[in-house]
Coordinates of C-alpha atoms in Angstrom, one line a residue:
X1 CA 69.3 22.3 -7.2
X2 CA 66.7 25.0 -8.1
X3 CA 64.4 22.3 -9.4
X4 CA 64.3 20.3 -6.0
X5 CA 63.7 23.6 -4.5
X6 CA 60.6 24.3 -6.9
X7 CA 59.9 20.7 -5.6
X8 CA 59.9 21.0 -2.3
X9 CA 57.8 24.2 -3.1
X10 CA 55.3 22.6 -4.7
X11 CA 54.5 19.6 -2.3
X12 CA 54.5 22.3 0.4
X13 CA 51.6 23.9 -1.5
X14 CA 49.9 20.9 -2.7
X15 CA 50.0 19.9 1.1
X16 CA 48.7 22.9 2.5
X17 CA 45.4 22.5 -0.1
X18 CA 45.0 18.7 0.4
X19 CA 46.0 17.0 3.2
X20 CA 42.5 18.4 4.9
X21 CA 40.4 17.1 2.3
X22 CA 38.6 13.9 3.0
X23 CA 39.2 13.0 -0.9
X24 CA 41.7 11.1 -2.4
X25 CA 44.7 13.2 -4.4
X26 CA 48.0 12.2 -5.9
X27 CA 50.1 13.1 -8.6
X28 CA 52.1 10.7 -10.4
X29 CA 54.9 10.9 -13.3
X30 CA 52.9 9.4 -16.8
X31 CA 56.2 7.7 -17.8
X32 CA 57.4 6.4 -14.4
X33 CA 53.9 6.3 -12.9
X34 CA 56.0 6.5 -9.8
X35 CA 54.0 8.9 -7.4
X36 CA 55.5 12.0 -6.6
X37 CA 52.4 13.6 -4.1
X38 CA 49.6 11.9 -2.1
X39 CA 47.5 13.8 0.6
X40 CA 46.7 12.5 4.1
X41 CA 43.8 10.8 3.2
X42 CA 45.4 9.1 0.3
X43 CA 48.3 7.5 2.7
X44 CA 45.6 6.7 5.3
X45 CA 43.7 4.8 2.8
X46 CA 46.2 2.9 0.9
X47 CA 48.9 2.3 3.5
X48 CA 51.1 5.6 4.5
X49 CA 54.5 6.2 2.8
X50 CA 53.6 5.6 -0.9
X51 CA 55.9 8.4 -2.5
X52 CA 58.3 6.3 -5.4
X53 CA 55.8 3.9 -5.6
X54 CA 54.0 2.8 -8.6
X55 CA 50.3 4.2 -8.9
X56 CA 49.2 0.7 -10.6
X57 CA 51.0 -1.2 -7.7
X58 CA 49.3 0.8 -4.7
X59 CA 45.9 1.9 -5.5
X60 CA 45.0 -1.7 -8.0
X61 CA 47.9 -4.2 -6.5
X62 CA 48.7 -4.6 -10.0
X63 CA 52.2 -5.4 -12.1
X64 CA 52.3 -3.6 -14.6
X65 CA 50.1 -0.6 -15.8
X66 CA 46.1 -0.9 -15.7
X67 CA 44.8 -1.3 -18.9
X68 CA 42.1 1.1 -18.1
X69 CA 44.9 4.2 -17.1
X70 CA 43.1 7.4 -18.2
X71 CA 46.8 9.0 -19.5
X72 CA 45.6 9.2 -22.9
X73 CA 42.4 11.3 -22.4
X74 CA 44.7 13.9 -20.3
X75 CA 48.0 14.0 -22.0
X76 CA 49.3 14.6 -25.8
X77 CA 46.8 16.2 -28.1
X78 CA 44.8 16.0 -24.7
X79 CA 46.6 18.7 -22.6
X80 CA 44.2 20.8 -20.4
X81 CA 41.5 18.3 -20.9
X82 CA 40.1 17.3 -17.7
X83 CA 38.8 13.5 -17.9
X84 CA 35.6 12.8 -15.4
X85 CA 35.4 9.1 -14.7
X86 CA 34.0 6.4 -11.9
X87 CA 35.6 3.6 -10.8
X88 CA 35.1 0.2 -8.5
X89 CA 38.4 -0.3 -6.5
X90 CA 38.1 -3.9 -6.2
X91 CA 41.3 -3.7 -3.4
X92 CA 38.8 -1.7 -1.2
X93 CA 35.0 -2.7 -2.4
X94 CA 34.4 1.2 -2.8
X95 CA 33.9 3.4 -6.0
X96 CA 35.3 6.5 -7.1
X97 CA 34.6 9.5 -9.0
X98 CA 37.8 10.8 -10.3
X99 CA 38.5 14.0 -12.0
X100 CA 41.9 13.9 -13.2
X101 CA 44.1 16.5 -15.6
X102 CA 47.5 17.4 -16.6
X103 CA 49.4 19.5 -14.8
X104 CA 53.2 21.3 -15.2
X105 CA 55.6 20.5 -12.7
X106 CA 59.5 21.5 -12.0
X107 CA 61.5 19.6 -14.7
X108 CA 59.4 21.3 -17.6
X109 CA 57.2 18.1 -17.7
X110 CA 53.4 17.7 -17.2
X111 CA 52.2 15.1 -14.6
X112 CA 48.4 13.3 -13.6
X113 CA 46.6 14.9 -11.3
X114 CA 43.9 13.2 -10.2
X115 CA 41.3 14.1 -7.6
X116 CA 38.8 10.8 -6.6
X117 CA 35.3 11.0 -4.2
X118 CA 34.7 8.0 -2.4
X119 CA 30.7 7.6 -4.1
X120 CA 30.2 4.1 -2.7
X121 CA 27.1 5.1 -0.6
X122 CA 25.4 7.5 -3.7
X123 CA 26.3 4.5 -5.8
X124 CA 24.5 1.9 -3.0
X125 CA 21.3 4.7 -3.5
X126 CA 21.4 4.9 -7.0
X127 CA 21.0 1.2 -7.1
X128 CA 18.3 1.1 -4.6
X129 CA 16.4 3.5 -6.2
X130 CA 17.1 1.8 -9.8
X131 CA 15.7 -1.4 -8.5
X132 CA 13.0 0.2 -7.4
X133 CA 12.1 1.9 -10.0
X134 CA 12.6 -1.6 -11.4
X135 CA 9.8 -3.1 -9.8
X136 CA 7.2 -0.1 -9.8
X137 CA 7.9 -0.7 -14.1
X138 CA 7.0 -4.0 -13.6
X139 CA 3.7 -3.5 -11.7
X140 CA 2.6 -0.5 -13.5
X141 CA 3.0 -2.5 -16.9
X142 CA 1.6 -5.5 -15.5
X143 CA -1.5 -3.6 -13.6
X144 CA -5.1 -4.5 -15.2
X145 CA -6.0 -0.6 -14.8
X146 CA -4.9 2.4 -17.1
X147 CA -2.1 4.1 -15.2
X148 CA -1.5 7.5 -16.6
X149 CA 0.1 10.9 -15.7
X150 CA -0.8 14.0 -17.1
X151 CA 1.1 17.4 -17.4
X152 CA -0.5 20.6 -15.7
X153 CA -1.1 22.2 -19.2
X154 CA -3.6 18.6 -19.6
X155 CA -1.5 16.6 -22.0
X156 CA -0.5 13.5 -21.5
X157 CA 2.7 11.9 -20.6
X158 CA 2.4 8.5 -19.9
X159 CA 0.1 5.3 -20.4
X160 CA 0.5 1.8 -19.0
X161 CA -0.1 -1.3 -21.6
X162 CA -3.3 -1.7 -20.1
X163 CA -4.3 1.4 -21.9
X164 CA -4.1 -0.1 -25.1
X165 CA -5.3 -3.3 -24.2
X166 CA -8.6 -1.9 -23.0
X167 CA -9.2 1.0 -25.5
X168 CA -7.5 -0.4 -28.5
X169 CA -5.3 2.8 -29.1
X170 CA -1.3 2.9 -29.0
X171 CA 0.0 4.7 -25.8
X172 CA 2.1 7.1 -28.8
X173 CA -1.3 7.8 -30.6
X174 CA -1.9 10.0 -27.4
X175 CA 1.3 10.6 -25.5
X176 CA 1.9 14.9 -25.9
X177 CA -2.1 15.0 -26.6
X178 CA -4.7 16.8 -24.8
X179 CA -6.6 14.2 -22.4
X180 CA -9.7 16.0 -23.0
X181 CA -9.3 14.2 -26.6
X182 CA -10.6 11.4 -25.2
X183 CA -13.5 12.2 -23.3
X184 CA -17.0 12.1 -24.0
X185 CA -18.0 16.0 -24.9
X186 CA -21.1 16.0 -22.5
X187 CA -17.8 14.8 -19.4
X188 CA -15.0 17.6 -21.0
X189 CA -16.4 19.9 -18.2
X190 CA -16.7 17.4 -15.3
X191 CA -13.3 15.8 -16.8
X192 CA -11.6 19.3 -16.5
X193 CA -12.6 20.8 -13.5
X194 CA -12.0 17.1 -11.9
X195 CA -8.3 17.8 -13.4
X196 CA -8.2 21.4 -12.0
X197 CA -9.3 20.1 -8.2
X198 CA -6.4 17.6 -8.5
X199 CA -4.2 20.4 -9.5
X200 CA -4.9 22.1 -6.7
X201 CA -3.7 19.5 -4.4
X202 CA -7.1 17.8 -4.3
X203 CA -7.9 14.1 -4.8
X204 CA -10.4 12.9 -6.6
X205 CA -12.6 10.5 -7.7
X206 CA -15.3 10.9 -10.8
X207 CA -16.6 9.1 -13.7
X208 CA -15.8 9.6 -17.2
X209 CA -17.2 8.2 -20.7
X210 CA -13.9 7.5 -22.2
X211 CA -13.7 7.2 -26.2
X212 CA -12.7 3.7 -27.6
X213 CA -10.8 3.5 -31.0
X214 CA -13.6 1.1 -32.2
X215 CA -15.5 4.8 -31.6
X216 CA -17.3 3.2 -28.6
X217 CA -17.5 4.7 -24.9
X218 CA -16.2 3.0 -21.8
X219 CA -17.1 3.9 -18.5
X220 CA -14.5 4.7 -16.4
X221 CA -13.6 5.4 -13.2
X222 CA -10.9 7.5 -12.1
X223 CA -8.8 7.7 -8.8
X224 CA -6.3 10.9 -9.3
X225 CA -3.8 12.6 -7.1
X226 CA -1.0 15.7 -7.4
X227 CA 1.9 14.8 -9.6
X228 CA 4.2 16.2 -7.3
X229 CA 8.5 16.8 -8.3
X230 CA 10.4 19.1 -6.1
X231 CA 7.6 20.0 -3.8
X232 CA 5.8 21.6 -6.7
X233 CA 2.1 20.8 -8.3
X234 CA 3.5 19.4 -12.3
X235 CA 0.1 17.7 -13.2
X236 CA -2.1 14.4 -12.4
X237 CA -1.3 11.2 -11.8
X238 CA -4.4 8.5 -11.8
X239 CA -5.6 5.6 -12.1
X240 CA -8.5 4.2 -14.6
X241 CA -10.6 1.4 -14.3
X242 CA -12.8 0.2 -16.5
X243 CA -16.5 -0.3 -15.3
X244 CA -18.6 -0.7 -18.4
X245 CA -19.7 -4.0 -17.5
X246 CA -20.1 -3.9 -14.0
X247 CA -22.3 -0.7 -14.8
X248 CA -24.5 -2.9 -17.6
X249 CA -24.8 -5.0 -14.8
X250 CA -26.0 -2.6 -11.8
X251 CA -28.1 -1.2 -14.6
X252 CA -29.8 -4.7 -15.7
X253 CA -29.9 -5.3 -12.1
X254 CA -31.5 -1.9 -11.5
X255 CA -34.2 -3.1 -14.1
X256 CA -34.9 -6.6 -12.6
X257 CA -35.4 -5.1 -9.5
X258 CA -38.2 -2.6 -10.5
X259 CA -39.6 -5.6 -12.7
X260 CA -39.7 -8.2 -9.4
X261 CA -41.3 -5.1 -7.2
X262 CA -44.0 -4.1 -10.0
X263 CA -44.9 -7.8 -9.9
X264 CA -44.8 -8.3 -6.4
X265 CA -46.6 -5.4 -5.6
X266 CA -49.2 -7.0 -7.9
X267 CA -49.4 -10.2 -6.6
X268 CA -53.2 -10.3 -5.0
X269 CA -51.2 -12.9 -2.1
X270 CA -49.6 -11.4 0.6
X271 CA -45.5 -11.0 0.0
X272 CA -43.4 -10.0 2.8
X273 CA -39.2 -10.4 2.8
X274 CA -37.4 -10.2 6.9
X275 CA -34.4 -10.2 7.6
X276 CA -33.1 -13.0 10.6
X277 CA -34.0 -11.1 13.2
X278 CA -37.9 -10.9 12.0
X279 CA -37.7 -7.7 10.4
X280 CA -39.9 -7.1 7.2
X281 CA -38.1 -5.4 4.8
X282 CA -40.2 -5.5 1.9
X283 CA -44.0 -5.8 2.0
X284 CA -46.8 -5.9 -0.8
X285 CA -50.1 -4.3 -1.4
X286 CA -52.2 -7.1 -0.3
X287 CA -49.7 -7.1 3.0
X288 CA -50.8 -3.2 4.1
X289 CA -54.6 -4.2 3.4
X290 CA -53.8 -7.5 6.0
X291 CA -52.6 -5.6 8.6
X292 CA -54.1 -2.0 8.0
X293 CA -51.0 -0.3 7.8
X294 CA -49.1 1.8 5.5
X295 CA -45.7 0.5 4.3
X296 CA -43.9 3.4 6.3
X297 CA -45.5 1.7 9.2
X298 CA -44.5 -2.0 8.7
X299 CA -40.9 -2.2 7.5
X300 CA -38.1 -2.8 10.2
X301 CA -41.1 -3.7 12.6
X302 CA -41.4 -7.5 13.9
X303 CA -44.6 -9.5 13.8
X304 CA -45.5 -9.2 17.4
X305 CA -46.4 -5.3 16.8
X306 CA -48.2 -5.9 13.9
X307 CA -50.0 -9.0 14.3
X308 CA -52.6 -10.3 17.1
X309 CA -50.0 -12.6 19.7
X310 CA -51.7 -15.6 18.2
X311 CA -50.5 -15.4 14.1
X312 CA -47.3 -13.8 15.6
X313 CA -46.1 -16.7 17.2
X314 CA -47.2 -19.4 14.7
X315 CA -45.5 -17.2 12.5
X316 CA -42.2 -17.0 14.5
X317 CA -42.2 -20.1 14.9
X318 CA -42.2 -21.1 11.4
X319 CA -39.6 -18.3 10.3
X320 CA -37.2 -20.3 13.0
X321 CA -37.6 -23.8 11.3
X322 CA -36.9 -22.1 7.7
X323 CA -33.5 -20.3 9.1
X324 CA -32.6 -23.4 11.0
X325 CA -33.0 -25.9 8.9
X326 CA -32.1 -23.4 5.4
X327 CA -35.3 -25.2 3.2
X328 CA -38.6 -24.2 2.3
X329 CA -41.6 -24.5 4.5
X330 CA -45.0 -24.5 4.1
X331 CA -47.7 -24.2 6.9
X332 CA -51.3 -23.6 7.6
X333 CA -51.6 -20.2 9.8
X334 CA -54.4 -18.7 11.0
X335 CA -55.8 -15.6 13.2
X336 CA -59.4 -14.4 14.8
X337 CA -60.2 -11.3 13.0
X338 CA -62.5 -8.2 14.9
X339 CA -66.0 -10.6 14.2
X340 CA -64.5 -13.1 16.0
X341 CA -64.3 -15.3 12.8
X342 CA -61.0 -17.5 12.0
X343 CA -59.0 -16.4 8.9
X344 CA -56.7 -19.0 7.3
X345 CA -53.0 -18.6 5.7
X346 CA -51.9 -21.4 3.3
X347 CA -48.4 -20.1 3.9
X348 CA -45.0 -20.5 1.7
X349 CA -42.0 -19.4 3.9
X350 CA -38.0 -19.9 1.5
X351 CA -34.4 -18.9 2.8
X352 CA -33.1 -16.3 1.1
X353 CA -28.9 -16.9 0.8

């Protein structure tokens, strides 16, 4: 009589706690498994009076008891533990954290306790955000330029395979290293205060002689942003490319180019280069002695305001037939000059593509 009372008691309590939670609780007997208490939300969920029942046969829809049942972390040896655990509930397609423990109840026995959160839409985010992080591995490993991120004290924390494959170092020779390690020492100051700009919350964008493991520099160029967690500045994040042989090439270009002026400057025949709309862009020596003129004077200007009307309009003419038909030309042009005597051009006119 007095234990029913304690009973009664009890589930009165447990009541008043639970039934305003929007959690799951019941208690249940460990060698019955019958429950003995479920809270509102309990019964809403798995189908209102459940008290007597069998935990296994109302919250799985099993038989007999789940092979998975969590008694033996709680109970013997285990009293007072309390066992943290997730689970799918197939029944319903939602999971649950559960926290359950053994408790003492009238009778002198201890029962399950167990308190479960419905985590179904953390565990829906969790997976988004794992198969996103899922793809951004895949292109960072995959990308042909170094990705790296570096900590604010300037060590390095992480290096994409392309690292290795264009430098010839192992991403652990350098990981927990100073990045400056790896910079040319005339670029350690232009490398640093580039890394101090993107600390404070600056992009930017500079060049840096980077040090191979063959010993050999590579020109690099580097696009870095805030490594930002929680709102808060940690280091740099970037992005390397690797320029050396587009920069051989600007810089053989660079030399071709002053080779071709120097020689067309030279050229004792007049040179001249328009664009389509008649436009010189580039004139010679023997060009400025022509016309009188000083280079300043000639470029972007068309032939009419250079030339007499005459040589301007043969020479339109033929610039026409070259960018119609897109092949060489060559005519015979000619102008009066102040004595009133005719000067001829043997003239060579090529598309440039």
């Amino acid at each position: 009589m007095e234990e029913n009372k304690e009973i009664v008691h009890v589930l009165e309590r447990f009541h008043a706690l639970f039934d305003g939670l929007e959690d799951l609780v019941y208690v249940a007997d460990p060698e019955t498994y019958e429950i003995l208490f479920a809270n509102d939300k309990f019964r809403e969920i798995f189908g209102g009076e459940v008290l007597g029942k069998k935990c296994y046969e109302v919250i799985h829809g099993e038989k007999s008891p789940c092979s998975f049942c969590t008694n033996k972390y709680i109970f013997g040896e285990n009293i007072g533990k309390i066992h943290v655990w997730e689970y799918h509930c197939e029944k319903r397609g939602r999971w649950y954290k559960c926290i359950d423990k053994a408790i003492s109840w009238p009778g002198n026995k201890y029962v399950k306790f167990q308190l479960a959160f419905d985590v179904t839409e953390h565990k829906k985010l969790e997976k988004a955000l794992a198969e996103s992080e899922r793809q951004h591995r895949i292109l960072v490993e995959a990308a042909p330029d170094v990705i790296y991120s570096i900590s604010s004290d300037g060590k390095l924390i992480s290096l994409n395979p392309a690292f290795e494959k264009i430098t010839g170092w192992k991403c652990d020779e350098w990981i927990g290293k100073p990045f400056t390690g790896l910079i040319h020492p005339d670029d350690v100051a232009k490398a640093v205060e580039s890394f101090q700009k993107t600390l404070a919350g600056t992009p930017e964008l500079v060049e840096l002689r980077v040090r191979a493991k063959s010993g050999d520099y590579l020109i690099g160029e580097f696009i870095s942003v805030p490594l930002v967690e929680d709102g808060k500045i940690v280091g740099e994040l970037g992005i390397a490319r690797d320029v050396t042989t587009r920069k051989k090439y600007e810089e053989n270009l660079q030399r071709i180019t002053k080779t071709l002026h120097a020689l067309v400057q030279a050229i004792p025949d007049i040179v001249y280069f328009k664009d389509v709309e008649g436009r010189n862009l580039i004139v010679n020596n023997a060009f400025e002695r022509l016309v009188g003129l000083k280079k300043e004077e000639i470029i972007g200007k068309k032939d009419e305001e250079i030339f007499p009307p005459d040589l301007a309009a043969q020479c339109r003419k033929s610039d026409e037939i070259v960018l119609r038909n897109g092949v060489a030309v060559r005519v015979e042009e000619y102008t009066v000059d102040g004595k009133g005597a005719k000067r001829f051009f043997d003239t060579i006119k090529v598309p440039v593509f």
